[in-house]
PDB file of C-alpha atoms and ligand atoms in Angstrom:
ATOM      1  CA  UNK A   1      -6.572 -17.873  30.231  1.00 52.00           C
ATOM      2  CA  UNK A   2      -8.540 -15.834  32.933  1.00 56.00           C
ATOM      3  CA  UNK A   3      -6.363 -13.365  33.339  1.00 62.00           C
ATOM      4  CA  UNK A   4      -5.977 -12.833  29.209  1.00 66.00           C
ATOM      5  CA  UNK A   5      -9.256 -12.647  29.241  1.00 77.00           C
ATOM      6  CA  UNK A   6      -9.864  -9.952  31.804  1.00 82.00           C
ATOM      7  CA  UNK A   7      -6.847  -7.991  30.114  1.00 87.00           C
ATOM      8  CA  UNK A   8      -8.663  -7.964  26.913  1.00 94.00           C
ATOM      9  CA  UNK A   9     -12.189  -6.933  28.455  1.00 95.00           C
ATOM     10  CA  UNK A  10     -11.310  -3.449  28.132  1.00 95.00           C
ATOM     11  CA  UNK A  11     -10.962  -3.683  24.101  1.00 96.00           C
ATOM     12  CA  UNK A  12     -13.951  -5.885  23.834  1.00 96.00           C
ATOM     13  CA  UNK A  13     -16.030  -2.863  25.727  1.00 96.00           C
ATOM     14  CA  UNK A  14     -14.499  -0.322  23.708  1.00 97.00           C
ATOM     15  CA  UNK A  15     -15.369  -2.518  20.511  1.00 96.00           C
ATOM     16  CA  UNK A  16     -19.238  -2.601  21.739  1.00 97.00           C
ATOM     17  CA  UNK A  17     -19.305   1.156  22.301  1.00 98.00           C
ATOM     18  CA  UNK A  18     -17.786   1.982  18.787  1.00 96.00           C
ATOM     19  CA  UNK A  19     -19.989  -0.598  16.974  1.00 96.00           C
ATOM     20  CA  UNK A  20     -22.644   1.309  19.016  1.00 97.00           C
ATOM     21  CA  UNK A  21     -21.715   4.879  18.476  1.00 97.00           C
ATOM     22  CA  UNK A  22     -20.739   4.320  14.431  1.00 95.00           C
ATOM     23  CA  UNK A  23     -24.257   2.913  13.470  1.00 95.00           C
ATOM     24  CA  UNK A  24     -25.988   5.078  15.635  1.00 97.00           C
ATOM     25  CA  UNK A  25     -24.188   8.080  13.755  1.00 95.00           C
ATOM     26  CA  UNK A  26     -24.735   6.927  10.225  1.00 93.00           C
ATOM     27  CA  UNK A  27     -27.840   4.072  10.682  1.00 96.00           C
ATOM     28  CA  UNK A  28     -27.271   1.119   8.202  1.00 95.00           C
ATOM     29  CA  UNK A  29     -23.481   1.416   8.324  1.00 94.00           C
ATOM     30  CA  UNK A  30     -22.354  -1.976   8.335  1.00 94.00           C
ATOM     31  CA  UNK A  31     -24.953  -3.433   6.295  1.00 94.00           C
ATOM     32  CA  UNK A  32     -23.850  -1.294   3.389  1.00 91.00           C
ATOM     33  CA  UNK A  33     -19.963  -2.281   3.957  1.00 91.00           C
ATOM     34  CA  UNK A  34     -21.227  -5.811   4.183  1.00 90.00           C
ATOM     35  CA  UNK A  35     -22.005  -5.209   0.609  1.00 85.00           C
ATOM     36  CA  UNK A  36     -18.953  -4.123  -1.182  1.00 82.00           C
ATOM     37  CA  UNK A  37     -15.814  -1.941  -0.247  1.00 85.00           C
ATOM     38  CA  UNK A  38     -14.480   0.684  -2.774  1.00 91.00           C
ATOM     39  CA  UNK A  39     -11.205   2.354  -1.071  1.00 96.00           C
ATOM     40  CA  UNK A  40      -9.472   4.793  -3.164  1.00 97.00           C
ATOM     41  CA  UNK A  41      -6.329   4.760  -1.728  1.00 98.00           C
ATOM     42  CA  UNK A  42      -3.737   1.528  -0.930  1.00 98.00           C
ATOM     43  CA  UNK A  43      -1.742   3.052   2.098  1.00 98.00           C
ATOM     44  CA  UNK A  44       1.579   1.234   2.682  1.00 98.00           C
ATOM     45  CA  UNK A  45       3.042   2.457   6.169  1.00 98.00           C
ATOM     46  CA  UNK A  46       4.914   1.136   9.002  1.00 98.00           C
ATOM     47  CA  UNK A  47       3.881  -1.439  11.773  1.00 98.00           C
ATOM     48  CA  UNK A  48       4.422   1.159  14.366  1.00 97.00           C
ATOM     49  CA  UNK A  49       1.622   1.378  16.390  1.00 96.00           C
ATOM     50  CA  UNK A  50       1.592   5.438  16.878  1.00 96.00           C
ATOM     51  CA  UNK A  51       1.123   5.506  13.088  1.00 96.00           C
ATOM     52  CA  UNK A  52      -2.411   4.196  12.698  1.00 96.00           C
ATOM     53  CA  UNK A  53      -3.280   4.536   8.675  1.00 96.00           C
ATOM     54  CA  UNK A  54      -7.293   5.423   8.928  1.00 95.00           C
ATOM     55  CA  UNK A  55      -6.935   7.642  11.934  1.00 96.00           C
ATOM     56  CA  UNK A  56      -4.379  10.091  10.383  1.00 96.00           C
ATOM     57  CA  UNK A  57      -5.940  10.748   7.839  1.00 97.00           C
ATOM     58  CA  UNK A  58      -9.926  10.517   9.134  1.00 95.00           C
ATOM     59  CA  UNK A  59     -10.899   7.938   6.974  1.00 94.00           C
ATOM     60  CA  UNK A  60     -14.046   5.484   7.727  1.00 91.00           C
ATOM     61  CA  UNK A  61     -13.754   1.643   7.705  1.00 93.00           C
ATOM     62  CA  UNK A  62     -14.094   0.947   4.074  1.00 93.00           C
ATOM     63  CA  UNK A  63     -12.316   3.883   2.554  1.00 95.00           C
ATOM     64  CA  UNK A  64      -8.726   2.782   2.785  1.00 96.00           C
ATOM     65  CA  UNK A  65      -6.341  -0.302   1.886  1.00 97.00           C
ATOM     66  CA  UNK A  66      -4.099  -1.044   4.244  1.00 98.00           C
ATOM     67  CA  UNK A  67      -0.358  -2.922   3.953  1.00 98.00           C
ATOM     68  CA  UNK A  68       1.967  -2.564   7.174  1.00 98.00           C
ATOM     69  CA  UNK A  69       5.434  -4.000   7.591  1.00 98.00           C
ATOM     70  CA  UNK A  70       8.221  -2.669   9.776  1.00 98.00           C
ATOM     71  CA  UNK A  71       9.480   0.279   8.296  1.00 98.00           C
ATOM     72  CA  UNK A  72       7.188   0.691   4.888  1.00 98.00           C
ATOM     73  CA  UNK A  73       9.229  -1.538   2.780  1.00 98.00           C
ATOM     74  CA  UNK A  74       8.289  -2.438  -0.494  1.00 98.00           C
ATOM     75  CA  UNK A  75      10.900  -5.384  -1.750  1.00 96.00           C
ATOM     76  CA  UNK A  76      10.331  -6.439  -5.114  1.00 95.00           C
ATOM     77  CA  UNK A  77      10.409 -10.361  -3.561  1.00 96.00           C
ATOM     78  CA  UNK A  78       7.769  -9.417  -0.832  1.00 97.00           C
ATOM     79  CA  UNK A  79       4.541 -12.045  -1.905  1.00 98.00           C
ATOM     80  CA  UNK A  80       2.284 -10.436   0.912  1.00 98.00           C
ATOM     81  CA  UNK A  81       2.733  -6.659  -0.066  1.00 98.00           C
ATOM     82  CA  UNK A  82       2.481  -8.026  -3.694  1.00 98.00           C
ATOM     83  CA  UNK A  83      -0.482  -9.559  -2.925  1.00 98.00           C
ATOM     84  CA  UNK A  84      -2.259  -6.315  -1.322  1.00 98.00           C
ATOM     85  CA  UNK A  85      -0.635  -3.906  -4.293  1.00 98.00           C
ATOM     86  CA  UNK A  86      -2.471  -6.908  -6.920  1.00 98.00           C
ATOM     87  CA  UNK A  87      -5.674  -6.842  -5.002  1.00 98.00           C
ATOM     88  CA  UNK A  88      -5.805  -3.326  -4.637  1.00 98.00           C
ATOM     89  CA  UNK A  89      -4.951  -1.809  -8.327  1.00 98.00           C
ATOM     90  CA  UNK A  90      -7.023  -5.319 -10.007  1.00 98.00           C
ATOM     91  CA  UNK A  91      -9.717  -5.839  -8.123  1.00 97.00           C
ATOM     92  CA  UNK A  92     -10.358  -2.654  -6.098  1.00 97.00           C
ATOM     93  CA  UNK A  93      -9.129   0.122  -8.863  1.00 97.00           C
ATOM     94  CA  UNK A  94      -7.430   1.712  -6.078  1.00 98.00           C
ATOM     95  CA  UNK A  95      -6.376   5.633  -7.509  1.00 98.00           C
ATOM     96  CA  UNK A  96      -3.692   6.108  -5.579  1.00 98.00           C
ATOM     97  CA  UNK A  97      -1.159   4.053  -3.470  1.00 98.00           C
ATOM     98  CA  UNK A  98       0.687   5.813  -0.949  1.00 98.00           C
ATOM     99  CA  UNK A  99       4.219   4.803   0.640  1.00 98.00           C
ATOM    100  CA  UNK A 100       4.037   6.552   3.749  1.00 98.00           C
ATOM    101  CA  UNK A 101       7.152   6.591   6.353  1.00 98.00           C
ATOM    102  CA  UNK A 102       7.357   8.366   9.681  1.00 98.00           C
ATOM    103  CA  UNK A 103       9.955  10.779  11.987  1.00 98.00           C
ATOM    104  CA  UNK A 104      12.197   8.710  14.097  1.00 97.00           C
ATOM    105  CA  UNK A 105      11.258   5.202  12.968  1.00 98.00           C
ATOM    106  CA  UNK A 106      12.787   2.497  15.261  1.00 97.00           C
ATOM    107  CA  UNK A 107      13.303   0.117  12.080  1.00 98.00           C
ATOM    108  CA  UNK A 108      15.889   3.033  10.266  1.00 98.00           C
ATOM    109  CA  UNK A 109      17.280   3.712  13.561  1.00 97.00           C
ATOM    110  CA  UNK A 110      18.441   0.304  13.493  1.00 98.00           C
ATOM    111  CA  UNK A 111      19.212  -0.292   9.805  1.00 98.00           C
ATOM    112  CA  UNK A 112      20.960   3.523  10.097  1.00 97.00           C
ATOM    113  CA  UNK A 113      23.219   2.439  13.553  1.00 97.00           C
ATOM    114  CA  UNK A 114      24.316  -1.472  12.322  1.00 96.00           C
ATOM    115  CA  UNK A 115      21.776  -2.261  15.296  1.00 96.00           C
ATOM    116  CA  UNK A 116      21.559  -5.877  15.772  1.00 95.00           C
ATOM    117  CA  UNK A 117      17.666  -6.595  16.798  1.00 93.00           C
ATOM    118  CA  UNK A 118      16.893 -10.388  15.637  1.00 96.00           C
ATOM    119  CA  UNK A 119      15.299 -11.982  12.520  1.00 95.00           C
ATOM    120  CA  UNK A 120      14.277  -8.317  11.620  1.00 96.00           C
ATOM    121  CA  UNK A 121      18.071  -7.796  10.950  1.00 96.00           C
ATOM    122  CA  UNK A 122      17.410  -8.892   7.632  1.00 96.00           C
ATOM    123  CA  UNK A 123      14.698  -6.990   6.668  1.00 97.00           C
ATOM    124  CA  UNK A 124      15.998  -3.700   7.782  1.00 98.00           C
ATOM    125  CA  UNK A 125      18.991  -4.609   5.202  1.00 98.00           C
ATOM    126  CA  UNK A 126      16.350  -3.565   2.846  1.00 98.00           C
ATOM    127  CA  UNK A 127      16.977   0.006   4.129  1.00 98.00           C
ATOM    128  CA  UNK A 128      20.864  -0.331   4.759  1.00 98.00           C
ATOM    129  CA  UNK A 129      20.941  -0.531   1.146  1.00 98.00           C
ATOM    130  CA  UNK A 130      19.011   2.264   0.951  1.00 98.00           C
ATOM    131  CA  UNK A 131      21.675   3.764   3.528  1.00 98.00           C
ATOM    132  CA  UNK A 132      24.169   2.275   1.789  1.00 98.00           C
ATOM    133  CA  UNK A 133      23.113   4.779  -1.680  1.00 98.00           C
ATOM    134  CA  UNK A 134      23.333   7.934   0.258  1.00 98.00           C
ATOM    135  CA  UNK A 135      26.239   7.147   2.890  1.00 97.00           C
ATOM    136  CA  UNK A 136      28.571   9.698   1.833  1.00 97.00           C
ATOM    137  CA  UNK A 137      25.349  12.474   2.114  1.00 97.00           C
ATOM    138  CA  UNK A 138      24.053  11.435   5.393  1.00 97.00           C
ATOM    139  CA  UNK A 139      27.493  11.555   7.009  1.00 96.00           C
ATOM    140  CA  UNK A 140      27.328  15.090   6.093  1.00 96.00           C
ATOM    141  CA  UNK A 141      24.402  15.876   8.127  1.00 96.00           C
ATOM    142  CA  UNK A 142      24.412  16.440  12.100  1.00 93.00           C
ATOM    143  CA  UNK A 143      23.930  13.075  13.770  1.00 88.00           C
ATOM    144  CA  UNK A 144      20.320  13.958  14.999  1.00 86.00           C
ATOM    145  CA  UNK A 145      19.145  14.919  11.402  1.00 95.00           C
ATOM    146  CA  UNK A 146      20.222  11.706  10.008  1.00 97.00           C
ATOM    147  CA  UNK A 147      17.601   9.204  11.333  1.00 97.00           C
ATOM    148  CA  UNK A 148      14.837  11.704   9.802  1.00 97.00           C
ATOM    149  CA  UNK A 149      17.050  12.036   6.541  1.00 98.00           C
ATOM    150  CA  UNK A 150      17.233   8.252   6.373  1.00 98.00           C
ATOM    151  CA  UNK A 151      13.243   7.801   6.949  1.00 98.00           C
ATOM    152  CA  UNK A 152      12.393  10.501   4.397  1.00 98.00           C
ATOM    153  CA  UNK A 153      15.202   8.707   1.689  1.00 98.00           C
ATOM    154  CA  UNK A 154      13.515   4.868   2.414  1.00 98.00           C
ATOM    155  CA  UNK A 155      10.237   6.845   1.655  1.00 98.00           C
ATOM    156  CA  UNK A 156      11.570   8.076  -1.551  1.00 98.00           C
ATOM    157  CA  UNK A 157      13.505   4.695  -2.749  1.00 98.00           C
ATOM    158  CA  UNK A 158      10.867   2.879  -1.304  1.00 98.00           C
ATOM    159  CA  UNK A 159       7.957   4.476  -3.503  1.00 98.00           C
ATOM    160  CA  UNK A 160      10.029   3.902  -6.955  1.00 98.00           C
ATOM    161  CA  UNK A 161      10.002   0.348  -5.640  1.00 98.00           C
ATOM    162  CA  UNK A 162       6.256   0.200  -5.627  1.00 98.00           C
ATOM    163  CA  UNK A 163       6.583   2.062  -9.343  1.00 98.00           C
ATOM    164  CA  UNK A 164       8.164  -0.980 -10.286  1.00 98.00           C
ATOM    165  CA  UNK A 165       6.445  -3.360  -9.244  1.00 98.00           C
ATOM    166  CA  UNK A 166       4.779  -5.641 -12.262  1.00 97.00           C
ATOM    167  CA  UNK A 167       1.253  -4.671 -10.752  1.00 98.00           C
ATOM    168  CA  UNK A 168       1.905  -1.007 -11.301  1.00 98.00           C
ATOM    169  CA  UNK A 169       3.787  -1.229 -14.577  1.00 98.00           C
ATOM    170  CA  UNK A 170       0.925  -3.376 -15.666  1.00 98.00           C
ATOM    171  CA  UNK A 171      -2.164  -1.117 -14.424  1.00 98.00           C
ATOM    172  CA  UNK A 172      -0.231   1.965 -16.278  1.00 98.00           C
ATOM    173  CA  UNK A 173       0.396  -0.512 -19.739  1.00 98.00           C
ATOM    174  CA  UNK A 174      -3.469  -1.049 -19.688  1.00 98.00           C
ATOM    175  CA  UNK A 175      -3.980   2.625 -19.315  1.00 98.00           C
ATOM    176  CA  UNK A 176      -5.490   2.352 -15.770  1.00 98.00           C
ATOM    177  CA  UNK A 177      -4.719   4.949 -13.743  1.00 98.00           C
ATOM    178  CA  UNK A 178      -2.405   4.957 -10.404  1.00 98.00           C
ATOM    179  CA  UNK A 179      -0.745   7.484  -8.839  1.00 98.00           C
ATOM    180  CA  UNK A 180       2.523   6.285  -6.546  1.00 98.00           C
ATOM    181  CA  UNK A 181       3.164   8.907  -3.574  1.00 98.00           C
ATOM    182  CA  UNK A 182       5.870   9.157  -1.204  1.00 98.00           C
ATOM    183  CA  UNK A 183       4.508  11.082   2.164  1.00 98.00           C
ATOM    184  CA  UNK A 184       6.229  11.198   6.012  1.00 98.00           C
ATOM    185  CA  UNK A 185       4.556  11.714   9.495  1.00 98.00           C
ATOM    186  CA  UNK A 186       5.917  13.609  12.055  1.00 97.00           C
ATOM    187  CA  UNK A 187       5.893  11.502  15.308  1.00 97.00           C
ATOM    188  CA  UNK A 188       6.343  15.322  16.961  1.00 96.00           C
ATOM    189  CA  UNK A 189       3.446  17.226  15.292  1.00 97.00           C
ATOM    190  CA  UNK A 190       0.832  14.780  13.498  1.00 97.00           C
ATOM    191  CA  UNK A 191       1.464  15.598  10.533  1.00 98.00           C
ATOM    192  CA  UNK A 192       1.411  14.065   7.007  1.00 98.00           C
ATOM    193  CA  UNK A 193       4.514  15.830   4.869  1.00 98.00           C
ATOM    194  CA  UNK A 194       3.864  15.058   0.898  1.00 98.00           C
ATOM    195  CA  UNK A 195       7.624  14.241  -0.470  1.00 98.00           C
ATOM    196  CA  UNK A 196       6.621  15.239  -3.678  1.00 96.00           C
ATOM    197  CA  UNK A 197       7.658  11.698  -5.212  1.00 95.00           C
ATOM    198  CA  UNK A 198       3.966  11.695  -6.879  1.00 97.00           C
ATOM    199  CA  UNK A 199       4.307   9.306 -10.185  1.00 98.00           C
ATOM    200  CA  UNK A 200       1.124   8.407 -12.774  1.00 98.00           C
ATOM    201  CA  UNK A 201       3.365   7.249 -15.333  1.00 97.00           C
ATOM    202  CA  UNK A 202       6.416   4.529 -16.073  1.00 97.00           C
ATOM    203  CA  UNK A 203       8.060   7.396 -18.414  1.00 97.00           C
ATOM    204  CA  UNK A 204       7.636   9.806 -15.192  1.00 98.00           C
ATOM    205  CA  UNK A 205       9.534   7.279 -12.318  1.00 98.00           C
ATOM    206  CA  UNK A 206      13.131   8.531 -12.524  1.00 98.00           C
ATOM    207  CA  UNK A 207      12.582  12.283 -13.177  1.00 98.00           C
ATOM    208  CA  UNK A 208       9.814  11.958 -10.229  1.00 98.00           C
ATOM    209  CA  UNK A 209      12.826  10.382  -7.848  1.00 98.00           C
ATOM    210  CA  UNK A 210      15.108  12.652  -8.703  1.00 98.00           C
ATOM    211  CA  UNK A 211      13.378  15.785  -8.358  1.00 98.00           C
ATOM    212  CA  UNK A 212      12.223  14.360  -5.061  1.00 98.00           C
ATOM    213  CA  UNK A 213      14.920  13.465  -4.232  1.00 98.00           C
ATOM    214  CA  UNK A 214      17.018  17.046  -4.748  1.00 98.00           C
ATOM    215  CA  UNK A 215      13.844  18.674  -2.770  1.00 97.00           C
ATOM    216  CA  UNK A 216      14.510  16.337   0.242  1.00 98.00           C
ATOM    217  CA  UNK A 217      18.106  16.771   0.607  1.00 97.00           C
ATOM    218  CA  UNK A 218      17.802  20.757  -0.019  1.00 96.00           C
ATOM    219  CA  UNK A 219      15.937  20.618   3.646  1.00 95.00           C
ATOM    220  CA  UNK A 220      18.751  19.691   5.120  1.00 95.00           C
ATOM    221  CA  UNK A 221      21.860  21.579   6.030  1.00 83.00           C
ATOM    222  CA  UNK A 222      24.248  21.909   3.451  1.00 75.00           C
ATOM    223  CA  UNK A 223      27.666  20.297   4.312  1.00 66.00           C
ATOM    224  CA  UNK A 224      29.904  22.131   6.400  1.00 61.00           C
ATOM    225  CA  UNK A 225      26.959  24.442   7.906  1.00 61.00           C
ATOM    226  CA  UNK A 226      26.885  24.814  11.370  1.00 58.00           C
ATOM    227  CA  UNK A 227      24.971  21.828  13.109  1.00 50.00           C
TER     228      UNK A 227
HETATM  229 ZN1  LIG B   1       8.598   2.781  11.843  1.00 79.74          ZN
END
């Protein structure tokens, strides 16, 4: 328990000085987010812990709604993410809800390769059916392109998930509006790519997919060009 303990110390510290530094920057900080928090955006991204949701994208605690699982799935069966979507689009009036996926994600690697991990096995077969859609395209592509290709198509499939979700369909039947977006960071660069899957509408899900999807696979190499 000791030693736990003195392995932890270091986050505690850094927890003091941050607490510290954040209301001594912006004086009555906490005391307002005691109050209420309004987020605009619902950001659901993978566990991995070199994509960190509020530090990408410079947001304060407060300002965004957070839902990770291993490798951003959104399954229609899923309670918890159901839960957080619910929460988020009733209660906080969230504007937008972004699916966001991410370069070389260990979770696709393993759904793309028949990898067998554990219990997560199961999971990931969310994205081997994913795989499973675009087999005969991804064999196409150079075996280093296809992880990406994979990440960037779970993105996509994922996202129209979300669009069909009853909390969505509901908050667009009332007229409330929600904006579905399908984005990928690059584990190389830091950077946030916008897939373009961007729906505010039930009439606009399919059209939105498809033109998404026809952009992503035009970034890749057509089949037979040189790897
Ligand atoms: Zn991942």
């Amino acid at each position: 328990m000791t030693t736990t303990n003195h392995e932890l110390q270091d986050l505690l510290d850094n927890n003091k000085r941050w607490a510290a530094e954040t209301e001594a920057g912006e004086p009555g900080f906490f005391s307002r987010l005691l109050k209420q928090q309004t987020p605009q955006y619902l950001w659901i991204g993978c566990a991995d812990s070199r994509v960190p949701a509020n530090e990408l994208v410079d947001l304060l605690p407060g300002e965004l709604f957070v839902h990770r699982n291993v490798a951003n799935v959104v399954v229609h069966s899923d309670l918890n993410c159901l839960s957080v979507m619910q929460f988020a689009v009733d209660q906080l009036q969230v504007r937008h809800i972004i699916i966001v996926g991410h370069s070389n994600c260990g979770g696709v690697v393993a759904a793309l390769k028949d990898l067998r991990v554990g219990l997560v096995d199961n999971w990931l077969r969310h994205v081997q059916d994913v795989r499973n859609v675009h087999q005969e395209w991804l064999d196409t592509l150079p075996g280093a392109s296809r992880v990406n290709a994979l990440c960037e198509l779970n993105v996509l499939h994922q996202a129209r998930n979300a669009c069909h979700t009853t909390v969505v369909q509901d908050a667009w039947a009332r007229g409330q509006p929600v904006v579905i977006h399908g984005w990928v960071y690059g584990l190389h660069n830091g950077l946030l790519n916008d897939l373009a899957m961007t729906v505010d509408d039930a009439s606009a899900v399919e059209p939105s997919f498809r033109r998404a999807l026809a952009a992503l696979k035009a970034r890749y190499p057509a089949p037979g060009a040189p790897a």
